[in-house]
């Protein structure tokens, strides 16, 4: 009788452990938190540098401006200037950046992209647009 109870307990713990390991991505999918390492931000920068060889690259984590836990990496703004964007429509530029970051976009809630050619960058005021204030999501 005691062995039966102990066996059920151990089997239940094993099943719970297996469930958590299999679903850990889903459990942390909405908001990835990191206090100092910023793994998603670093991954975004590395992938964009390797894929586009940008002359200007700014990756801003704007998560602190939203109703998310402290340290989240859920809202990003990207400014990227690359010669690879010459002759490519704005829509295709955005799609190419999104494709490059497809793994990161599984956990990122919001991504704003400014993708410019070097000539567009030189003709601009060399600043990024400000993000609108957070409206609080569904809890407005």
mmCIF file of C-alpha atoms in Angstrom:
data_model
loop_
_atom_site.group_PDB
_atom_site.id
_atom_site.type_symbol
_atom_site.label_atom_id
_atom_site.label_comp_id
_atom_site.label_asym_id
_atom_site.label_seq_id
_atom_site.Cartn_x
_atom_site.Cartn_y
_atom_site.Cartn_z
ATOM 1 C CA UNK A 1 0.000 0.000 0.000
ATOM 2 C CA UNK A 2 2.813 2.480 0.900
ATOM 3 C CA UNK A 3 4.758 1.415 -2.178
ATOM 4 C CA UNK A 4 1.739 2.038 -4.377
ATOM 5 C CA UNK A 5 1.329 5.587 -3.034
ATOM 6 C CA UNK A 6 5.032 6.302 -3.376
ATOM 7 C CA UNK A 7 5.060 4.947 -6.917
ATOM 8 C CA UNK A 8 2.113 7.160 -7.936
ATOM 9 C CA UNK A 9 3.791 10.204 -6.384
ATOM 10 C CA UNK A 10 7.109 9.603 -8.185
ATOM 11 C CA UNK A 11 5.317 8.909 -11.479
ATOM 12 C CA UNK A 12 3.307 12.132 -11.080
ATOM 13 C CA UNK A 13 6.462 14.158 -10.386
ATOM 14 C CA UNK A 14 8.157 12.632 -13.431
ATOM 15 C CA UNK A 15 5.171 13.462 -15.649
ATOM 16 C CA UNK A 16 5.079 17.028 -14.311
ATOM 17 C CA UNK A 17 8.807 17.468 -14.918
ATOM 18 C CA UNK A 18 8.473 16.144 -18.465
ATOM 19 C CA UNK A 19 5.486 18.415 -19.148
ATOM 20 C CA UNK A 20 7.355 21.512 -17.908
ATOM 21 C CA UNK A 21 10.454 20.719 -19.971
ATOM 22 C CA UNK A 22 8.375 20.110 -23.104
ATOM 23 C CA UNK A 23 6.307 23.264 -22.656
ATOM 24 C CA UNK A 24 8.874 25.664 -21.210
ATOM 25 C CA UNK A 25 8.934 27.704 -24.431
ATOM 26 C CA UNK A 26 5.160 28.047 -24.338
ATOM 27 C CA UNK A 27 5.181 28.980 -20.656
ATOM 28 C CA UNK A 28 7.732 31.767 -21.218
ATOM 29 C CA UNK A 29 6.650 32.729 -24.716
ATOM 30 C CA UNK A 30 4.803 35.977 -24.037
ATOM 31 C CA UNK A 31 7.413 37.882 -22.046
ATOM 32 C CA UNK A 32 11.000 36.737 -21.730
ATOM 33 C CA UNK A 33 12.657 38.191 -18.669
ATOM 34 C CA UNK A 34 16.321 38.789 -18.052
ATOM 35 C CA UNK A 35 17.883 41.101 -15.491
ATOM 36 C CA UNK A 36 21.262 41.814 -17.059
ATOM 37 C CA UNK A 37 22.063 39.511 -19.961
ATOM 38 C CA UNK A 38 19.367 40.641 -22.432
ATOM 39 C CA UNK A 39 19.655 37.514 -24.586
ATOM 40 C CA UNK A 40 16.964 38.478 -27.093
ATOM 41 C CA UNK A 41 18.367 41.969 -27.658
ATOM 42 C CA UNK A 42 21.867 40.552 -28.144
ATOM 43 C CA UNK A 43 20.576 37.926 -30.553
ATOM 44 C CA UNK A 44 18.702 40.559 -32.577
ATOM 45 C CA UNK A 45 21.817 42.723 -32.884
ATOM 46 C CA UNK A 46 24.043 39.788 -33.864
ATOM 47 C CA UNK A 47 21.656 38.409 -36.482
ATOM 48 C CA UNK A 48 20.991 41.791 -38.081
ATOM 49 C CA UNK A 49 24.716 42.611 -38.235
ATOM 50 C CA UNK A 50 25.495 39.272 -39.863
ATOM 51 C CA UNK A 51 22.596 39.364 -42.319
ATOM 52 C CA UNK A 52 22.639 42.995 -43.466
ATOM 53 C CA UNK A 53 26.063 44.503 -42.639
ATOM 54 C CA UNK A 54 24.325 47.728 -41.605
ATOM 55 C CA UNK A 55 25.999 51.115 -41.556
ATOM 56 C CA UNK A 56 23.594 52.150 -38.776
ATOM 57 C CA UNK A 57 21.898 49.774 -36.350
ATOM 58 C CA UNK A 58 19.903 50.733 -33.281
ATOM 59 C CA UNK A 59 17.992 48.130 -31.293
ATOM 60 C CA UNK A 60 15.949 49.637 -28.489
ATOM 61 C CA UNK A 61 14.179 47.531 -25.888
ATOM 62 C CA UNK A 62 11.033 49.552 -25.138
ATOM 63 C CA UNK A 63 9.497 46.951 -22.841
ATOM 64 C CA UNK A 64 9.857 49.226 -19.812
ATOM 65 C CA UNK A 65 7.322 51.593 -21.430
ATOM 66 C CA UNK A 66 4.635 48.908 -21.331
ATOM 67 C CA UNK A 67 2.666 46.973 -18.766
ATOM 68 C CA UNK A 68 5.063 44.007 -18.552
ATOM 69 C CA UNK A 69 7.248 42.604 -15.760
ATOM 70 C CA UNK A 70 10.503 44.412 -15.035
ATOM 71 C CA UNK A 71 13.369 43.094 -17.145
ATOM 72 C CA UNK A 72 11.113 41.872 -19.964
ATOM 73 C CA UNK A 73 12.249 41.715 -23.563
ATOM 74 C CA UNK A 74 8.887 41.962 -25.267
ATOM 75 C CA UNK A 75 8.801 45.286 -27.195
ATOM 76 C CA UNK A 76 11.566 46.366 -29.572
ATOM 77 C CA UNK A 77 12.229 49.236 -31.976
ATOM 78 C CA UNK A 78 14.818 48.683 -34.707
ATOM 79 C CA UNK A 79 16.493 51.232 -36.945
ATOM 80 C CA UNK A 80 18.620 49.620 -39.621
ATOM 81 C CA UNK A 81 20.408 51.256 -42.544
ATOM 82 C CA UNK A 82 21.925 48.942 -45.134
ATOM 83 C CA UNK A 83 23.049 49.036 -48.736
ATOM 84 C CA UNK A 84 21.220 45.725 -49.175
ATOM 85 C CA UNK A 85 17.958 47.691 -49.073
ATOM 86 C CA UNK A 86 18.766 49.627 -52.269
ATOM 87 C CA UNK A 87 16.093 48.941 -54.889
ATOM 88 C CA UNK A 88 13.929 46.936 -52.472
ATOM 89 C CA UNK A 89 10.432 48.036 -51.442
ATOM 90 C CA UNK A 90 9.753 48.950 -47.827
ATOM 91 C CA UNK A 91 7.493 45.922 -47.451
ATOM 92 C CA UNK A 92 10.249 43.555 -48.650
ATOM 93 C CA UNK A 93 12.752 45.220 -46.294
ATOM 94 C CA UNK A 94 10.461 44.624 -43.340
ATOM 95 C CA UNK A 95 9.804 41.053 -44.405
ATOM 96 C CA UNK A 96 13.525 40.362 -44.742
ATOM 97 C CA UNK A 97 14.194 41.723 -41.233
ATOM 98 C CA UNK A 98 11.278 39.719 -39.822
ATOM 99 C CA UNK A 99 12.493 36.571 -41.571
ATOM 100 C CA UNK A 100 15.975 37.098 -40.142
ATOM 101 C CA UNK A 101 14.466 37.369 -36.645
ATOM 102 C CA UNK A 102 11.843 34.623 -36.950
ATOM 103 C CA UNK A 103 13.105 32.777 -33.847
ATOM 104 C CA UNK A 104 13.144 35.927 -31.708
ATOM 105 C CA UNK A 105 9.657 36.875 -32.915
ATOM 106 C CA UNK A 106 8.294 33.747 -31.271
ATOM 107 C CA UNK A 107 8.804 35.481 -27.916
ATOM 108 C CA UNK A 108 8.643 39.172 -28.861
ATOM 109 C CA UNK A 109 5.233 40.815 -28.537
ATOM 110 C CA UNK A 110 5.879 43.972 -30.586
ATOM 111 C CA UNK A 111 8.495 44.956 -33.154
ATOM 112 C CA UNK A 112 8.798 48.325 -34.867
ATOM 113 C CA UNK A 113 11.140 48.458 -37.856
ATOM 114 C CA UNK A 114 12.658 51.419 -39.675
ATOM 115 C CA UNK A 115 14.639 49.999 -42.600
ATOM 116 C CA UNK A 116 16.396 52.617 -44.738
ATOM 117 C CA UNK A 117 18.934 52.826 -47.506
ATOM 118 C CA UNK A 118 22.085 54.872 -46.872
ATOM 119 C CA UNK A 119 20.815 57.637 -49.190
ATOM 120 C CA UNK A 120 17.482 57.778 -47.302
ATOM 121 C CA UNK A 121 19.398 57.968 -44.027
ATOM 122 C CA UNK A 122 21.631 60.794 -45.264
ATOM 123 C CA UNK A 123 18.598 62.748 -46.487
ATOM 124 C CA UNK A 124 16.789 62.287 -43.166
ATOM 125 C CA UNK A 125 17.269 64.092 -39.859
ATOM 126 C CA UNK A 126 19.065 60.946 -38.592
ATOM 127 C CA UNK A 127 16.658 60.260 -35.754
ATOM 128 C CA UNK A 128 14.100 57.583 -35.036
ATOM 129 C CA UNK A 129 10.405 58.205 -34.620
ATOM 130 C CA UNK A 130 9.134 58.189 -31.045
ATOM 131 C CA UNK A 131 6.916 55.340 -29.973
ATOM 132 C CA UNK A 132 3.404 56.306 -28.904
ATOM 133 C CA UNK A 133 2.627 55.977 -25.214
ATOM 134 C CA UNK A 134 1.362 52.598 -24.043
ATOM 135 C CA UNK A 135 -2.431 52.482 -23.855
ATOM 136 C CA UNK A 136 -2.410 49.571 -21.426
ATOM 137 C CA UNK A 137 -3.459 46.794 -23.811
ATOM 138 C CA UNK A 138 -6.736 45.041 -23.060
ATOM 139 C CA UNK A 139 -6.792 46.487 -19.541
ATOM 140 C CA UNK A 140 -7.414 50.096 -20.689
#
